[in-house]
PDB file of C-alpha atoms in Angstrom:
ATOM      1  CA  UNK A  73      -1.366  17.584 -12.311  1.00  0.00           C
ATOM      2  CA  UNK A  74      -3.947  15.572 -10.253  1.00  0.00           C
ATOM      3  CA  UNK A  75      -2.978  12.074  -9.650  1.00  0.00           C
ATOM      4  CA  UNK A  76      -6.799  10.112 -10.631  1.00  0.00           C
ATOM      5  CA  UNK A  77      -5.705   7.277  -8.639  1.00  0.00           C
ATOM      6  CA  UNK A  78      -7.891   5.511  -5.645  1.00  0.00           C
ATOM      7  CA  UNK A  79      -4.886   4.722  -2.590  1.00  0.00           C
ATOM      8  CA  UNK A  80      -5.418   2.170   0.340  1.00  0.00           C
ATOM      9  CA  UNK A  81      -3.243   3.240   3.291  1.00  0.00           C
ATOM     10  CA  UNK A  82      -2.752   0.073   5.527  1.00  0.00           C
ATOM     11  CA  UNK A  83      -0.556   0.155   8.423  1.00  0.00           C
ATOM     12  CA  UNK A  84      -1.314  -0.135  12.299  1.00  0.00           C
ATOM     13  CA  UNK A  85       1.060   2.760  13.051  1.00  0.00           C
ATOM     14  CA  UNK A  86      -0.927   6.517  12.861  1.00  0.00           C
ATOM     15  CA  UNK A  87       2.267   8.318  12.520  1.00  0.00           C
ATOM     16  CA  UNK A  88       3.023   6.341   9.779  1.00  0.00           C
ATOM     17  CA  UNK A  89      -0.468   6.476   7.680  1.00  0.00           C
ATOM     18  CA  UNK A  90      -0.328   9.939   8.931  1.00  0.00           C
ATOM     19  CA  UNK A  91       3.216  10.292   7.145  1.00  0.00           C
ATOM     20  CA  UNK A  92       2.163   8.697   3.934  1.00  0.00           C
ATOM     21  CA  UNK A  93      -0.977  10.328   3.676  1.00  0.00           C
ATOM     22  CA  UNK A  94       0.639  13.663   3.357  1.00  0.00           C
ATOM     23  CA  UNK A  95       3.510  12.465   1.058  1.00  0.00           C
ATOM     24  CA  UNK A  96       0.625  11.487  -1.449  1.00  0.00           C
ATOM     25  CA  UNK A  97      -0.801  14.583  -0.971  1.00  0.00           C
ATOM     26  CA  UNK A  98       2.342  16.432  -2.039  1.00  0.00           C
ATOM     27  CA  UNK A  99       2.637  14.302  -5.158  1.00  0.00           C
ATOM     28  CA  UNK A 100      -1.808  15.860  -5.846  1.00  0.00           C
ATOM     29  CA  UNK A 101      -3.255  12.350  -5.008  1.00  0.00           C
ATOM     30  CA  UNK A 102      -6.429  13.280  -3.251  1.00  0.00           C
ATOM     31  CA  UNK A 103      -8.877   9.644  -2.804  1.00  0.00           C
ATOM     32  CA  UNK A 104      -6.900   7.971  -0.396  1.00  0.00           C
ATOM     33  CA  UNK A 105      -8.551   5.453   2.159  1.00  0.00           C
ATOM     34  CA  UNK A 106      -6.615   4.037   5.728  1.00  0.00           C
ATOM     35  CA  UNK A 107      -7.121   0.685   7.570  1.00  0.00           C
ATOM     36  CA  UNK A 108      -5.069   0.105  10.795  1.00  0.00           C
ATOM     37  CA  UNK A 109      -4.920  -3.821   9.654  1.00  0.00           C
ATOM     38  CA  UNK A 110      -5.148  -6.499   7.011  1.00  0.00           C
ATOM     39  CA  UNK A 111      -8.681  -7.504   7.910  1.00  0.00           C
ATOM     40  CA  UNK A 112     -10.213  -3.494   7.635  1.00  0.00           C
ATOM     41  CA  UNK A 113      -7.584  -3.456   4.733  1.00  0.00           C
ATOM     42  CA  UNK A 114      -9.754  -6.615   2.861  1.00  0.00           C
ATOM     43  CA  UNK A 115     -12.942  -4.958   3.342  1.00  0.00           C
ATOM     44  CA  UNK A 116     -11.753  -1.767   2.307  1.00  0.00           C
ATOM     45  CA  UNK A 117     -10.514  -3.136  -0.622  1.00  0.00           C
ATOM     46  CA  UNK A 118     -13.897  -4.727  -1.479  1.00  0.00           C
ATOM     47  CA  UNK A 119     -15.948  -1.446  -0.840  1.00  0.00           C
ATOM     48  CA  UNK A 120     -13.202   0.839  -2.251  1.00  0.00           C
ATOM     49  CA  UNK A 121     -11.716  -0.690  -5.106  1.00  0.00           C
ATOM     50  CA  UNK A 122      -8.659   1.132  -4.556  1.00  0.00           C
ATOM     51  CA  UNK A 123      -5.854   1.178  -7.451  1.00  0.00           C
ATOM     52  CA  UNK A 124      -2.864   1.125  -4.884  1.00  0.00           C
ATOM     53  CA  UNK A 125      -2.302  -0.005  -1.678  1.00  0.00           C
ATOM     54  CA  UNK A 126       0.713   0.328   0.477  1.00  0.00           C
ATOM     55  CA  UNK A 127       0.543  -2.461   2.661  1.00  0.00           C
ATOM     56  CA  UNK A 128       2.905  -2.600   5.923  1.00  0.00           C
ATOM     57  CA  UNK A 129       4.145  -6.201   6.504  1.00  0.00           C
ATOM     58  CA  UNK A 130       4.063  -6.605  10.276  1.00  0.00           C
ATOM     59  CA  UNK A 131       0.809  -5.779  11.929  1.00  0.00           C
ATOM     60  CA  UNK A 132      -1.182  -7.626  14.285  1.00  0.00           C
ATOM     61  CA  UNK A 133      -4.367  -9.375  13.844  1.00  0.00           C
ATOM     62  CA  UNK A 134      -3.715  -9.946  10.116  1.00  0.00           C
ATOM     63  CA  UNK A 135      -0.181  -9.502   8.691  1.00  0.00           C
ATOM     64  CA  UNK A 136       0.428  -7.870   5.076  1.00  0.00           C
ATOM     65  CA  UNK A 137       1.463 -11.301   3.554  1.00  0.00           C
ATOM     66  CA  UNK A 138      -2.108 -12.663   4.277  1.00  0.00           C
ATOM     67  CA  UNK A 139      -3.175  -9.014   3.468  1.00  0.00           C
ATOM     68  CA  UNK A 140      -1.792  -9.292  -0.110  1.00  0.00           C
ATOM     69  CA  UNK A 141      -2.645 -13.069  -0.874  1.00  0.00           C
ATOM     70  CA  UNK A 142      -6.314 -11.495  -0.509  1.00  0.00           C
ATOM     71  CA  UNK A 143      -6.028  -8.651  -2.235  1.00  0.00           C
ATOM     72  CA  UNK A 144      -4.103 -10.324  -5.326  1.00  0.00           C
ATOM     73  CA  UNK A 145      -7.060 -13.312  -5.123  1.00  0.00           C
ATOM     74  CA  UNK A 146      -9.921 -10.423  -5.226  1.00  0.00           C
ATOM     75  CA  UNK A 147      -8.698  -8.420  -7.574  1.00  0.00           C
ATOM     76  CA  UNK A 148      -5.183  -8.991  -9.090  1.00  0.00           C
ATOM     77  CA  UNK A 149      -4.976  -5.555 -10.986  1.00  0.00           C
ATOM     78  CA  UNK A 150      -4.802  -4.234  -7.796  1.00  0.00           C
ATOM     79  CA  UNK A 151      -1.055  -2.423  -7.114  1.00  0.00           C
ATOM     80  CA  UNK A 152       0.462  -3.546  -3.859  1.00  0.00           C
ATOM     81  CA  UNK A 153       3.163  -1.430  -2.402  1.00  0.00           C
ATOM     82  CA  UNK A 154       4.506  -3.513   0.488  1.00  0.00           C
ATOM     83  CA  UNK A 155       6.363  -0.914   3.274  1.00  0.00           C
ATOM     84  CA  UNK A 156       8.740  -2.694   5.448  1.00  0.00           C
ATOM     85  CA  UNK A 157      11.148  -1.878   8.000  1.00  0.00           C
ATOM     86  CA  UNK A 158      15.207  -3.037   8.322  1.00  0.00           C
ATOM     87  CA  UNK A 159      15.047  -7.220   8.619  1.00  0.00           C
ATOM     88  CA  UNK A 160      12.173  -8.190   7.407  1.00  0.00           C
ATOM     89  CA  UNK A 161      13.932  -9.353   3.831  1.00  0.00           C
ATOM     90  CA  UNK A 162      12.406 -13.107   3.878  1.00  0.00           C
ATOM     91  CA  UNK A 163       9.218 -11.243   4.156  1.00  0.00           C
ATOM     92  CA  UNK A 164       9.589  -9.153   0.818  1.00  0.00           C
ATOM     93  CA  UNK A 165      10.661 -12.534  -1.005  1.00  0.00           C
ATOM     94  CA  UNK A 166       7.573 -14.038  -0.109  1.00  0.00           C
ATOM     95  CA  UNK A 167       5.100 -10.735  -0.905  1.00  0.00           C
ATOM     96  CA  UNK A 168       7.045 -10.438  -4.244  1.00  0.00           C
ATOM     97  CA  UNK A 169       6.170 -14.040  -5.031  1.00  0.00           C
ATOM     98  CA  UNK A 170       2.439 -13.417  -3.848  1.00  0.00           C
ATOM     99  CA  UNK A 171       2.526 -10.482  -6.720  1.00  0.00           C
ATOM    100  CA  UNK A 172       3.499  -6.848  -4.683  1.00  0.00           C
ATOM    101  CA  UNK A 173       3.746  -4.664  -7.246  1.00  0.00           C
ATOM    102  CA  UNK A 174       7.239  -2.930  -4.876  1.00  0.00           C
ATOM    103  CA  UNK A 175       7.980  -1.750  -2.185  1.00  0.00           C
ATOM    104  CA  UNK A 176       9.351   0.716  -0.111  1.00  0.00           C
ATOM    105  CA  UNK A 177      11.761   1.127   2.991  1.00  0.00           C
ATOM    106  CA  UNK A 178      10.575   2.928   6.568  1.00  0.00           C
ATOM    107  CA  UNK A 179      10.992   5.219   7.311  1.00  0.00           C
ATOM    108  CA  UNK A 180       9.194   6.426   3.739  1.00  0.00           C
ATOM    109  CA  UNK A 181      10.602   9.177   1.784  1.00  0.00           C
ATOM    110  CA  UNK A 182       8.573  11.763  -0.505  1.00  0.00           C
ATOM    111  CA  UNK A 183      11.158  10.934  -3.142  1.00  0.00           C
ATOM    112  CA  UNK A 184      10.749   6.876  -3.004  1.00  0.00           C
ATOM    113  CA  UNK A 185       6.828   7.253  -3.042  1.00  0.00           C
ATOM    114  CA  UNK A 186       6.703   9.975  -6.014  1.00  0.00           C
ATOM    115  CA  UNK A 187       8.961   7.057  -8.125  1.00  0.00           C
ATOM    116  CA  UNK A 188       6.409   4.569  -7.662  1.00  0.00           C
ATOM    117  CA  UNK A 189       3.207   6.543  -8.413  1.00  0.00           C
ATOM    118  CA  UNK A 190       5.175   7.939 -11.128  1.00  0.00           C
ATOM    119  CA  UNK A 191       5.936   4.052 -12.504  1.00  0.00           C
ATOM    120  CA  UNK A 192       2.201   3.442 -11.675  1.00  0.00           C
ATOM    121  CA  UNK A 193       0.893   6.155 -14.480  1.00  0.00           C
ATOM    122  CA  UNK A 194       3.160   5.241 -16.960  1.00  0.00           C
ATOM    123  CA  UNK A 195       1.964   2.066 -17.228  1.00  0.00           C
TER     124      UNK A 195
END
């Protein structure tokens, strides 16, 4: 079954939007959008109106946590998905306060993303 959701893709690695990007694909999610920062990530968000975003926490020029309190102040239907990497657990504290829907673990799995989306459309 087709997965009718729009998906934001924000994180300055390639490899890793590259990574994700095919994980959604495998799981029949076919709008899906990339920024390589927060600040394409806001505008994105305001031409795109995506459903989901998975939103890397450390990135230069604007970091996820800014990232988020935009997103969440734009539109706060929005799903964030924060990604993170070992050590950076003060950092999910804070974007779970800010209202991230979850988040997942890098390197990302197939498994961990399907179990999100899935939680997503059962909403």
């Amino acid at each position: 079954m087709e997965v009718n959701l729009k998906f934001l893709l924000v994180d300055d690695s390639v490899l890793i939007r590259k990574k994700l990007r095919s994980i959604l694909e495998k799981c029949n999610c076919k709008n899906i959008f990339e920024a390589e920062n927060g600040e394409i990530a806001i505008e994105l968000v305001k031409q795109e109106q995506p459903d989901v975003v998975f939103l890397d926490i450390i990135m230069p020029d604007k970091d996820g946590i800014e990232a988020l309190k935009e997103i969440k102040e734009y539109n706060s239907d929005i799903k964030v998905v924060m990604a993170s990497s070992a050590g950076t657990q003060s950092h999910l504290r804070k974007a779970i306060e800010l209202g991230a829907y979850d988040f997942i673990q890098k390197p990302v799995t197939l498994e961990a993303v399907a179990n999100i989306i899935e939680k997503i459309i059962k909403e």
